[in-house]
CSV table of C-alpha atoms in Angstrom, one decimal:
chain,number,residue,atom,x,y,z
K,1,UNK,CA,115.5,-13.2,-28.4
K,2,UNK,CA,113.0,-15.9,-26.6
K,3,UNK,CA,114.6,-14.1,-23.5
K,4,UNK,CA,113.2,-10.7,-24.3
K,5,UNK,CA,110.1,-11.6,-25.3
K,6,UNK,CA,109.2,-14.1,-22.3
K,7,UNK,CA,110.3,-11.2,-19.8
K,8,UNK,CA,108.5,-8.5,-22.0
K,9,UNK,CA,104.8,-10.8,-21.7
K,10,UNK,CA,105.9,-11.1,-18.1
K,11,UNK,CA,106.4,-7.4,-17.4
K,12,UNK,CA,103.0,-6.3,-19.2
K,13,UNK,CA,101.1,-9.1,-17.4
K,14,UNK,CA,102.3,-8.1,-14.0
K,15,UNK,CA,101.6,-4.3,-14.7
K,16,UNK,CA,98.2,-5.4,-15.7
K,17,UNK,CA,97.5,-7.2,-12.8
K,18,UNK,CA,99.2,-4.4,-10.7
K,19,UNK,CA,96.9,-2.0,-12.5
K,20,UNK,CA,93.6,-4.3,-11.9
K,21,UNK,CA,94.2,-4.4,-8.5
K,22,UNK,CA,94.3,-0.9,-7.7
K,23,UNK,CA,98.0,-0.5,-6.9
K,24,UNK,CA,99.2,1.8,-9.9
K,25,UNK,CA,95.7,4.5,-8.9
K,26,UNK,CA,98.7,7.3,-7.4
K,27,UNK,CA,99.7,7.6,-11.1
K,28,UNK,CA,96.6,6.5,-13.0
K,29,UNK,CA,93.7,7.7,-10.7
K,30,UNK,CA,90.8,5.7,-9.1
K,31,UNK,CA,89.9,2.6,-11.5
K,32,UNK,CA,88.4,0.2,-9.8
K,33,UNK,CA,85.0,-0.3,-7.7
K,34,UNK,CA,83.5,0.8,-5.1
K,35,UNK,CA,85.7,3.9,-5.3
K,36,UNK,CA,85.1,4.2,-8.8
K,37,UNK,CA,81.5,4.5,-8.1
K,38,UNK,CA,82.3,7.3,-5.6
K,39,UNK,CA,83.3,9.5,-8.2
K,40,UNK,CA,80.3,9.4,-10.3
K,41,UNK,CA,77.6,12.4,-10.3
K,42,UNK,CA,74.8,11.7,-8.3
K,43,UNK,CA,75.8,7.9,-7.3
K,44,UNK,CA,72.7,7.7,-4.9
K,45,UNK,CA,70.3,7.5,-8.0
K,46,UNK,CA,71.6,4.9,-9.9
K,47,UNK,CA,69.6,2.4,-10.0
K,48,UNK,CA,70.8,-1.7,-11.1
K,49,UNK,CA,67.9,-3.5,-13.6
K,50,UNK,CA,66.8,-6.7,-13.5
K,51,UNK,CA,68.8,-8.8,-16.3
K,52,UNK,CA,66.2,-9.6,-19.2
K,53,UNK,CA,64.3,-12.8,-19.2
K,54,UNK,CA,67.0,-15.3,-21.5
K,55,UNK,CA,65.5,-15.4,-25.2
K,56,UNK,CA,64.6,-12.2,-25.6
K,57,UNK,CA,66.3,-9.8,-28.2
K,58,UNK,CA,68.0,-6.4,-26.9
K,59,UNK,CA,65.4,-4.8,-28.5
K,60,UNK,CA,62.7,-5.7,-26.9
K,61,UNK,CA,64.4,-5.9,-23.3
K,62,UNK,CA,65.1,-2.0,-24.2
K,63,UNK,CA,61.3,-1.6,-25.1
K,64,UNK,CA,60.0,-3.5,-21.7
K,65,UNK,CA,62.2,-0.8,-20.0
K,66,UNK,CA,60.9,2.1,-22.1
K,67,UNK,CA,57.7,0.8,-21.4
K,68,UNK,CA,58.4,0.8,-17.7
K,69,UNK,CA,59.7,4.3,-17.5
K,70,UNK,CA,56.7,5.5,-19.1
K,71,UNK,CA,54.5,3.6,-16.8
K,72,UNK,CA,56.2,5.2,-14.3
K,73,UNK,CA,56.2,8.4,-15.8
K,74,UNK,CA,52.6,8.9,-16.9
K,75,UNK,CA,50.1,9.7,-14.0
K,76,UNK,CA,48.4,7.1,-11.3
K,77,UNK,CA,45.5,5.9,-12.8
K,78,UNK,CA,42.3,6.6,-10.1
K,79,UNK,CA,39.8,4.3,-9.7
K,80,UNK,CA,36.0,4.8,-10.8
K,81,UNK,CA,34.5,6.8,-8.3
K,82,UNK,CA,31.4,4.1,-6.4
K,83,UNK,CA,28.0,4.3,-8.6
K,84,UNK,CA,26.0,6.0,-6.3
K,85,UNK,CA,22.3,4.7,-5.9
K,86,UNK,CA,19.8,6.9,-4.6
K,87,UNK,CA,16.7,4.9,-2.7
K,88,UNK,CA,13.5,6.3,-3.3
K,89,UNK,CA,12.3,7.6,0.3
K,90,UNK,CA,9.4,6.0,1.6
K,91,UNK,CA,7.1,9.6,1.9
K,92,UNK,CA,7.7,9.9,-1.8
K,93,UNK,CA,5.3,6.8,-2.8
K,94,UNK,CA,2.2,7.4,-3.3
K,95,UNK,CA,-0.2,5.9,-0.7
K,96,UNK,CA,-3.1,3.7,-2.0
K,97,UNK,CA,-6.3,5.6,-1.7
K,98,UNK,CA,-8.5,4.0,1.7
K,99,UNK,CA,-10.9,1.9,0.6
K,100,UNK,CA,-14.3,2.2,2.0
K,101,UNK,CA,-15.4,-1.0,3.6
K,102,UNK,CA,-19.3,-1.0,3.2
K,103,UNK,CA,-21.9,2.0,1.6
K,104,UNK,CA,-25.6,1.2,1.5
K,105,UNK,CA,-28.4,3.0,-0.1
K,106,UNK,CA,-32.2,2.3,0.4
K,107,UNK,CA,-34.6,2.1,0.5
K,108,UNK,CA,-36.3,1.7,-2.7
K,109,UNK,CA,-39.0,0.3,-4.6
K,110,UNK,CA,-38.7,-2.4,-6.9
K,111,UNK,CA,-39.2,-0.7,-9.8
K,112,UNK,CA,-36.5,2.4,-8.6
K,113,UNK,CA,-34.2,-0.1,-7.4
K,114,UNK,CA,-34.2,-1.7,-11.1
K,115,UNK,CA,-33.3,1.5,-12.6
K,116,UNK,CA,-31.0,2.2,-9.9
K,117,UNK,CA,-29.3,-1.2,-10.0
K,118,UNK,CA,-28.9,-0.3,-14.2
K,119,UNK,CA,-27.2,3.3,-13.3
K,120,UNK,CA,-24.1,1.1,-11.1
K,121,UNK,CA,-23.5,-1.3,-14.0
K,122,UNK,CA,-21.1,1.6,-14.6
K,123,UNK,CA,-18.9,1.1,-12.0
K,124,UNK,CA,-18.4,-2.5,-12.8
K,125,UNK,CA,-18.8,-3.4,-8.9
K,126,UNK,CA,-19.1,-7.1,-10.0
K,127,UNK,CA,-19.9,-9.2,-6.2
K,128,UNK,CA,-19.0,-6.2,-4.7
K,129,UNK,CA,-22.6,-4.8,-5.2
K,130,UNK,CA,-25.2,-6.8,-3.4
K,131,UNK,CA,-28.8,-6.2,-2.8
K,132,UNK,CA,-31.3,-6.7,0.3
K,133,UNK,CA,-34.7,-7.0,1.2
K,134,UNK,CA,-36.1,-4.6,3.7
K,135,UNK,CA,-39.5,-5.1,5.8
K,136,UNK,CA,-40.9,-1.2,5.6
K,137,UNK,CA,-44.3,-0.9,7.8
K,138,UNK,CA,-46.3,2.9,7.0
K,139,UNK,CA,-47.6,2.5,10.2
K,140,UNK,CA,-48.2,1.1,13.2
K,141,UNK,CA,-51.8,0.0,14.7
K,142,UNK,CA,-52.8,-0.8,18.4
K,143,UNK,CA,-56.0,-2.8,18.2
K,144,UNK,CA,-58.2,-5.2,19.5
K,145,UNK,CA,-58.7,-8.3,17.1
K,146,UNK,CA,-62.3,-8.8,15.4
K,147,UNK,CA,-65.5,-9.6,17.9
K,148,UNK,CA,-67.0,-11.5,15.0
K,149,UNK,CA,-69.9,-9.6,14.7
K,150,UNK,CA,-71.6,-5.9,15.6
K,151,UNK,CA,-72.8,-7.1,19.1
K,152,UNK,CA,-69.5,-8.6,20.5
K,153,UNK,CA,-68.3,-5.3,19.3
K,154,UNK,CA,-70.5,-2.9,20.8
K,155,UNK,CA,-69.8,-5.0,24.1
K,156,UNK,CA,-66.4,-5.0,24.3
K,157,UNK,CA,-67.0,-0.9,23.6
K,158,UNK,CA,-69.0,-1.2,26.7
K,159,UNK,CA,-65.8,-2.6,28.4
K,160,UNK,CA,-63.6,-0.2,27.3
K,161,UNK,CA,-65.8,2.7,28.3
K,162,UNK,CA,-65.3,1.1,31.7
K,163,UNK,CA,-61.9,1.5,31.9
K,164,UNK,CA,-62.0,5.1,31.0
K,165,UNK,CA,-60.7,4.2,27.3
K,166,UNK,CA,-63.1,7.0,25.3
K,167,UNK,CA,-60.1,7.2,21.8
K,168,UNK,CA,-61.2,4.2,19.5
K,169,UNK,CA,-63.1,3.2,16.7
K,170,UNK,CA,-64.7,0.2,15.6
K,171,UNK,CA,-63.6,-1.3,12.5
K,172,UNK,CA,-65.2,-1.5,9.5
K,173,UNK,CA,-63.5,-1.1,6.3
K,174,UNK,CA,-61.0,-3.6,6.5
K,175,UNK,CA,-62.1,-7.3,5.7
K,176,UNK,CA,-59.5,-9.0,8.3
K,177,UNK,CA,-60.2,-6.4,11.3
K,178,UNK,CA,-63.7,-6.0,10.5
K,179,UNK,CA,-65.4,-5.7,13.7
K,180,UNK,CA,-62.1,-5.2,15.2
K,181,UNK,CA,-61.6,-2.1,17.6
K,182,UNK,CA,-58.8,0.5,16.5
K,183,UNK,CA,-57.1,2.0,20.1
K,184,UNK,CA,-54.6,4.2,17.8
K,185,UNK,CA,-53.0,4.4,14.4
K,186,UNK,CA,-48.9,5.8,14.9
K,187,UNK,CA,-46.2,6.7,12.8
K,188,UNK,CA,-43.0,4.9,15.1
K,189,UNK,CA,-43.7,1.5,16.8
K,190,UNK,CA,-41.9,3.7,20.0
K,191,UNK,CA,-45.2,6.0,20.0
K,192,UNK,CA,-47.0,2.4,19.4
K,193,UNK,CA,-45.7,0.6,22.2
K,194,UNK,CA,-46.1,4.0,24.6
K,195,UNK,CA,-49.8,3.7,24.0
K,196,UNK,CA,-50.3,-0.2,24.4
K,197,UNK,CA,-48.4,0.4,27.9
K,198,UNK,CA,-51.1,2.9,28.8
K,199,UNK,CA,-54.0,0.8,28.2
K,200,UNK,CA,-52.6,-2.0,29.8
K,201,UNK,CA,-52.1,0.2,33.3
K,202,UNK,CA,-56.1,1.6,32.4
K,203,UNK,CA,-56.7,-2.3,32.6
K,204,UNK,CA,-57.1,-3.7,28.7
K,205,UNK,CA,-55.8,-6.8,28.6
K,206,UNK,CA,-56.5,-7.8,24.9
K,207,UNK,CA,-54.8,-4.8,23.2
K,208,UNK,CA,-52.5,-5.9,20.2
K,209,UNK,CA,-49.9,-3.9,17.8
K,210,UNK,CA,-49.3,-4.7,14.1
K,211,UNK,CA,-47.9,-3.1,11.5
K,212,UNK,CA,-50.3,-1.1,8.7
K,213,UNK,CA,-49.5,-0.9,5.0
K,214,UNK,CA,-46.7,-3.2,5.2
K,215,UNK,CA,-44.4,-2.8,1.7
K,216,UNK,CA,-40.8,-4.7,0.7
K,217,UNK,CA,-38.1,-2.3,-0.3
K,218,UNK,CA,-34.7,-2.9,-1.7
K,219,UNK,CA,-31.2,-1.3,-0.6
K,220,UNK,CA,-27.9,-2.0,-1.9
K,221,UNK,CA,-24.7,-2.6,-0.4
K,222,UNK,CA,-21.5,-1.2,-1.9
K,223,UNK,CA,-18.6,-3.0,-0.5
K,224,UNK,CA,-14.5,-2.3,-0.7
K,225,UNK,CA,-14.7,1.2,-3.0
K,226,UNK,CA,-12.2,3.7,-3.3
K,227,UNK,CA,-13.4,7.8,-2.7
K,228,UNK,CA,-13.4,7.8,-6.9
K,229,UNK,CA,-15.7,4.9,-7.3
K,230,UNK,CA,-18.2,6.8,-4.3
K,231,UNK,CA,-17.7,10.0,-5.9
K,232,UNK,CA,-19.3,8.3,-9.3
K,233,UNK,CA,-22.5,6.8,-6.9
K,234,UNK,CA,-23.3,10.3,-5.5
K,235,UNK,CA,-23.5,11.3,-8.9
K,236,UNK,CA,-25.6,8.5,-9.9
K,237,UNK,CA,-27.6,8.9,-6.1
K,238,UNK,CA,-28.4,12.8,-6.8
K,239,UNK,CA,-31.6,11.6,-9.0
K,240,UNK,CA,-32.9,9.8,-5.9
K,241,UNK,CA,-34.0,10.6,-2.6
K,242,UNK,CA,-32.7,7.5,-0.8
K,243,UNK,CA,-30.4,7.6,2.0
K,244,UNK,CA,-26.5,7.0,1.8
K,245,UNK,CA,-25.5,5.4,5.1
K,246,UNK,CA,-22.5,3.3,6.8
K,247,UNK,CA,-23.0,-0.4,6.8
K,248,UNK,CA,-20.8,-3.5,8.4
């Protein structure tokens, strides 16, 4: 009975083995690999996984893959497109008005240039307003200097007469040229000086010029203003008759 049973285990073993190892595939088809795997649909696409990471459950090995697949699945994910930023072009800033580097306005007398200098408060110029003094003459004298009395005058008359001189007068009116003798009174110091050059070719040697009716004026300077700030002084000028000139 042992008999039958020893050679039974050791006929089932060795058709076992037989079978593993391919020889019995006539009767019981393909079983083992690779040309198992032939036979499968579509073999090119399967595809072997990673085993999972030891310590984690089946379940969430099986969720890791079916998170994969839909990583895989759902669409690429583009990146935010460059923030675009536009530079302002340099003909779009406004350009700083031109400043104007020195106005003056004169002349004036003191008490017009008070009232005046009151009117430009306004513009809150601070030192950018200053003020000067001008020397104005009315007019313009050539002369000869006092004789000291009537008869030195009426000589030197004599003298002049001479030398073809007949246009003078001798002064009278005028305590520091009195008995002084008046060759011309003129409105420029050019026509001044063109008159004291002719008597000195006729020969009069003493001739003089000076200034008549000498007066101080005021003008003001107006320095580093923009076109608004001149725009507000013509306003302020158009009560006066001064002059609005360039200055350095």
């Amino acid at each position: 009975m042992l008999k039958i049973i020893f050679w039974t285990l050791l006929l089932g073993n060795g058709a076992l083995f037989a079978y593993h190892q391919g020889h019995l595939d006539a009767w019981f088809g393909v079983s083992h690999e690779p040309a198992r795997l032939a036979r499968e649909i579509n073999p090119d696409q399967i595809k072997l996984l990673p085993a999972p990471a030891r310590g984690t459950s089946g379940r969430q090995s099986r969720g890791a893959a079916s998170g994969s697949d839909a990583l895989a699945a759902s669409p690429a994910i583009t990146a935010p497109a460059p923030l675009l930023v536009t530079e302002k072009k340099t003909d779009d800033v406004e350009p700083r008005p031109e400043l104007i580097a020195c106005t003056e306005i004169g002349n004036f007398t003191e008490p017009d240039a008070a009232r005046f200098e009151t009117q430009l408060a306004s513009l809150v110029l601070g030192a950018r307003l200053s003020r000067r003094i001008i020397r104005e003459n009315g007019s313009y004298m050539v002369y000869m200097p006092p004789q000291g009395n009537k008869e030195n005058a009426d000589k030197k008359v004599a003298q002049l007469r001479s030398f073809g001189v007949t246009d003078f007068y001798v002064i009278q009116d005028n305590p520091e040229l009195r008995w002084g003798i008046s060759l011309g009174i003129f409105r420029t110091e050019e026509a001044a000086k063109a008159r004291l050059a002719q008597l000195t070719e006729q020969g009069v040697r003493s001739a003089r010029l000076g200034a008549r009716n000498a007066a101080s004026k005021v003008a003001f300077q107006l320095r580093a203003i923009d076109p608004a700030a001149r725009e507000n002084l013509l306003k302020i000028k158009a009560d006066y008759p001064q002059q609005l000139r360039n200055c350095s």
